[in-house]
Coordinates of C-alpha atoms in Angstrom, one line a residue:
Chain A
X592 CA 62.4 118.9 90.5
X593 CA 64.6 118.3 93.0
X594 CA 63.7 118.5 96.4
X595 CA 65.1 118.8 100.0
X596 CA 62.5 119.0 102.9
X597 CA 63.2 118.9 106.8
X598 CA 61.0 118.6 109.8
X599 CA 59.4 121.9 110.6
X600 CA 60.6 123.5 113.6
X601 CA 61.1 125.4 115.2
X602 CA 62.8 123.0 117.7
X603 CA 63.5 123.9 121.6
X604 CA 65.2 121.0 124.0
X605 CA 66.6 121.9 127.1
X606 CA 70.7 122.3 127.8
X607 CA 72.3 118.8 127.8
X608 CA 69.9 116.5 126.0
X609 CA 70.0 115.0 122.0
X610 CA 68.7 117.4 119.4
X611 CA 67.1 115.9 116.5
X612 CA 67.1 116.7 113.5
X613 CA 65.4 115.4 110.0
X614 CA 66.2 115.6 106.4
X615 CA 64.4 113.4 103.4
X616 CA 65.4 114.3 100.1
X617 CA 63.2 113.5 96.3
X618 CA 66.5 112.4 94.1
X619 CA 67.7 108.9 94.4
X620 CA 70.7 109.7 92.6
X621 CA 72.0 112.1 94.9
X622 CA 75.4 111.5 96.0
X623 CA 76.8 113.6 99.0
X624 CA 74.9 114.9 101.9
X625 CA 75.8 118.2 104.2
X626 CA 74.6 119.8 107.3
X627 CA 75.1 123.5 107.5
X628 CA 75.0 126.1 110.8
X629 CA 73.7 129.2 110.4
X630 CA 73.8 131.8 113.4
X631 CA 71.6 134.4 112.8
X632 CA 72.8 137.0 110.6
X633 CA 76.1 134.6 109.5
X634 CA 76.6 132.8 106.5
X635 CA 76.1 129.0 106.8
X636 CA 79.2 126.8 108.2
X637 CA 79.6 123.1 107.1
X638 CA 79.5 121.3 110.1
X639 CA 78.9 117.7 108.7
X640 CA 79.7 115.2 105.5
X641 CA 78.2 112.2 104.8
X642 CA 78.3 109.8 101.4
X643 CA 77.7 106.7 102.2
X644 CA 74.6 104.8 104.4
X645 CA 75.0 104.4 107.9
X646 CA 76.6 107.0 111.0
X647 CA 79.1 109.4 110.9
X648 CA 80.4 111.2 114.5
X649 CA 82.3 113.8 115.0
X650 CA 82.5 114.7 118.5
X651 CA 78.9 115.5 119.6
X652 CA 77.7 115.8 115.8
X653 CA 76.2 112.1 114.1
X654 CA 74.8 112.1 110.7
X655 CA 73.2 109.4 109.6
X656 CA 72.3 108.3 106.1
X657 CA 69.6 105.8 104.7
X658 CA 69.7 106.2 100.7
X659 CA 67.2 103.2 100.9
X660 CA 64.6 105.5 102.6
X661 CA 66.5 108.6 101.2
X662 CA 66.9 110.1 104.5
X663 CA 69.3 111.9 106.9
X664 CA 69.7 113.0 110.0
X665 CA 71.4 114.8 112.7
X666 CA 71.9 114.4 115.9
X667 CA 73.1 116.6 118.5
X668 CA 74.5 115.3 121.9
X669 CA 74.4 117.1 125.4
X670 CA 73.4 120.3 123.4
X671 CA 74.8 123.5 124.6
X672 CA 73.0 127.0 124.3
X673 CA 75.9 127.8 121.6
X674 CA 74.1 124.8 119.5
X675 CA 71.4 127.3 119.2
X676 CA 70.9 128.2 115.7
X677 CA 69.5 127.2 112.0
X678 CA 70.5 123.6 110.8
X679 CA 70.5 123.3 106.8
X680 CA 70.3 120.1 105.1
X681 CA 72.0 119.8 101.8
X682 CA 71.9 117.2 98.8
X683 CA 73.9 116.9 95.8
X684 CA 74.5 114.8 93.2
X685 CA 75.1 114.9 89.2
X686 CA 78.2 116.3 87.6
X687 CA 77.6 120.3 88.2
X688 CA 78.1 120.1 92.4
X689 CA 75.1 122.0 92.7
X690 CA 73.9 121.6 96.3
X691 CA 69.9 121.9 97.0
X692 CA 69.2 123.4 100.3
X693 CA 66.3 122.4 102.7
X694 CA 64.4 125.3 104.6
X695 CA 66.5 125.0 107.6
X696 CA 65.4 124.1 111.3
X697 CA 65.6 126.6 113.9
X698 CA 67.0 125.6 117.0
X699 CA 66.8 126.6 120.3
X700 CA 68.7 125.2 123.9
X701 CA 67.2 126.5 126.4
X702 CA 69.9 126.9 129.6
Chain B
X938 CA 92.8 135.5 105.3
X939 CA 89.8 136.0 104.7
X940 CA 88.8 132.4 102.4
X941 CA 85.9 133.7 100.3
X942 CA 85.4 137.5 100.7
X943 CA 82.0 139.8 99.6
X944 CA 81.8 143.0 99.0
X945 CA 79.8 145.1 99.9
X946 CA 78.9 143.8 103.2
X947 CA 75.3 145.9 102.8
X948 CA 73.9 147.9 100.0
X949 CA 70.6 149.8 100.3
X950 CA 68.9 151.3 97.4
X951 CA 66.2 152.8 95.5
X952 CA 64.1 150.9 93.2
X953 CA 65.1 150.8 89.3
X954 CA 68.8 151.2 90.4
X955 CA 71.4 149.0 88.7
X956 CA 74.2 147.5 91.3
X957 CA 76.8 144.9 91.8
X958 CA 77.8 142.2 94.3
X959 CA 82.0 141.0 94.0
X960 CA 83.3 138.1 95.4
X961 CA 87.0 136.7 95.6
X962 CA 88.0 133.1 96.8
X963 CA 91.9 132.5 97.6
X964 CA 91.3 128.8 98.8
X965 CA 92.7 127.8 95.1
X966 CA 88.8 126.5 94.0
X967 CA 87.7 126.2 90.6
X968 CA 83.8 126.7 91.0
X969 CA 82.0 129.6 92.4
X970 CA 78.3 130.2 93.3
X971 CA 75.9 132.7 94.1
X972 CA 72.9 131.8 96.1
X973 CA 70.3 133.7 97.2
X974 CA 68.5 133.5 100.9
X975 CA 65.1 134.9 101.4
X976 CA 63.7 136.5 104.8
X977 CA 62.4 132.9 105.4
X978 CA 66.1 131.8 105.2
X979 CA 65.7 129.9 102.5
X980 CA 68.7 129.4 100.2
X981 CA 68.4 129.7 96.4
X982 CA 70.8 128.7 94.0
X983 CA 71.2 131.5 91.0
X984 CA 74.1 130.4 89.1
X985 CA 77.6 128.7 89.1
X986 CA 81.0 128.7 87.1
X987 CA 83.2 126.4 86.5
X988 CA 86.7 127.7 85.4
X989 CA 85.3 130.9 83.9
X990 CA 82.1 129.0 82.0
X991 CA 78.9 129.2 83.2
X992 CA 77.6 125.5 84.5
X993 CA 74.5 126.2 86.2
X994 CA 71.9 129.0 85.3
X995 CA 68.4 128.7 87.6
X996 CA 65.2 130.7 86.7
X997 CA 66.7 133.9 87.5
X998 CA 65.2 137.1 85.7
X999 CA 67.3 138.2 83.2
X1000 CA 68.0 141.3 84.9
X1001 CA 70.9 139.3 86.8
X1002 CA 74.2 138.8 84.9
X1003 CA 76.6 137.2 86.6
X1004 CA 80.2 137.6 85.2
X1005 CA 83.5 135.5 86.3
X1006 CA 86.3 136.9 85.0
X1007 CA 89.3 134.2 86.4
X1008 CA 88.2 131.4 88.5
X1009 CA 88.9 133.3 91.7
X1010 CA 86.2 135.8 91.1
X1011 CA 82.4 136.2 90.3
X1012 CA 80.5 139.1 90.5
X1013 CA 76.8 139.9 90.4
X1014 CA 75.3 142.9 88.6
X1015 CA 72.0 143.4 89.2
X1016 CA 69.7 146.2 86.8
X1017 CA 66.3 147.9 87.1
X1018 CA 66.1 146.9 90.9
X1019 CA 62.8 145.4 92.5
X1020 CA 61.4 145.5 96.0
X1021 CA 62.1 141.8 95.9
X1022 CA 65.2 141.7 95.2
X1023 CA 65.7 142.7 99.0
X1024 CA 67.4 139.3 100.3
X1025 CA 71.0 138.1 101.4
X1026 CA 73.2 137.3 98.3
X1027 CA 75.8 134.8 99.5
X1028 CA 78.9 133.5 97.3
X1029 CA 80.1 130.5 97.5
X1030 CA 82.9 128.0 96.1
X1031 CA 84.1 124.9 95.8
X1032 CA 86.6 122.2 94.2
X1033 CA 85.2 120.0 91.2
X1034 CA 88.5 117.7 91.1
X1035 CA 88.5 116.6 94.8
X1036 CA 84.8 115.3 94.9
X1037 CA 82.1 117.0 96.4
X1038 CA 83.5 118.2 99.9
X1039 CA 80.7 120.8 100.5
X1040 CA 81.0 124.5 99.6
X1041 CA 82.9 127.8 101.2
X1042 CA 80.2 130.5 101.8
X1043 CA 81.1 134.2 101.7
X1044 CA 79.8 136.4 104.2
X1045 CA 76.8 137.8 102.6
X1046 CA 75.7 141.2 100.8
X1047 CA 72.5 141.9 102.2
X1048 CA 70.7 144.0 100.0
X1049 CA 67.8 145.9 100.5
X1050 CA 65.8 147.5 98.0
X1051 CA 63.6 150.7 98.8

């Protein structure tokens, strides 16, 4: 069975420093990799894409992907109290686009 | 303008009741979703269609028939209700010809079962 598992949280950093956060996933032939916001009470927002190993940034968002050690990340620089919220990691792979979800990291900026 | 719209919004009701979830997309996507999050936030896949045909059916009781009449809709009908059914029913959709760019998510029906 395919799984997705992150680091347990929840996480707290303080206002302005790097938020980390972890993602390893059990299918080697998984192709694309997602990281999803979700505010409490909101549906999950796609925030970041990555297919292919190494980093991807987009403003203060980097993923980064090792399908050697079939791992990703995300980092969050100078975090903001807005940051504050559940990060989902998401795998797919296959013909059918189904996307396996991790359990989500709750995170918290503190001001 | 809404891209991917739910309704209803909330639905509380009384064990052994029979309901239904609708969903619409008008981003022009071809695959549709329905996932299910649990109070520990954790999101569930159920099922997904593909043009009208059902492409992915998870260990879902029986008791949940989904039903996609075009590809712009997919509702969820839901009989004999159970305490733990209570959870947040999201929709969600995608495009199977441009790749895998991630998925649209609805806004949620959060259901509660009494």
């Amino acid at each position: 069975q395919k799984e997705v598992e992150q680091n347990s949280g929840p996480l707290s950093v303080p206002e302005g420093a790097i938020a980390s956060l972890n993602c390893t996933y059990s299918d080697r032939v998984s192709q694309s990799f997602f990281w999803y916001r979700q505010y409490s009470g909101k549906s999950p927002e796609l925030i970041m894409s990555i297919y292919s190993n190494g980093d991807k940034e987009d403003g203060r968002f980097t993923a980064q992907l090792n399908k050697a050690s079939q791992y990703v990340s995300l980092l969050i620089r100078d975090s903001q109290p807005s940051d504050s919220a559940t990060y989902l990691c998401a795998v797919s792979g296959g013909s059918n686009y189904k996307l396996t979800f991790g359990k989500g990291t709750l995170l918290t900026v503190n001001p | 303008d809404t891209a991917v719209s739910q309704t209803p919004k909330y639905l509380v009701t009384q064990m052994g009741n029979d309901k239904s979830i609708k969903c619409e997309q008008n981003l022009g996507h071809d695959t549709m979703y329905w996932y299910k999050q649990d109070s520990k936030k954790f999101l569930k896949i159920m099922f997904s269609y593909n043009n009208k045909e059902l492409i992915i059916n998870e260990t879902v009781p029986n008791r949940f028939s989904p039903k996609s009449p075009d590809k712009a809709h997919l509702n969820l009908h839901i009989n004999s209700l159970e305490l733990g059914d209570s959870a947040v029913y999201f929709c969600a959709s995608s495009h199977s010809n441009r790749g895998n760019y991630g998925y649209t998510f609805g806004s949620g029906t959060r259901l509660t079962v009494v």
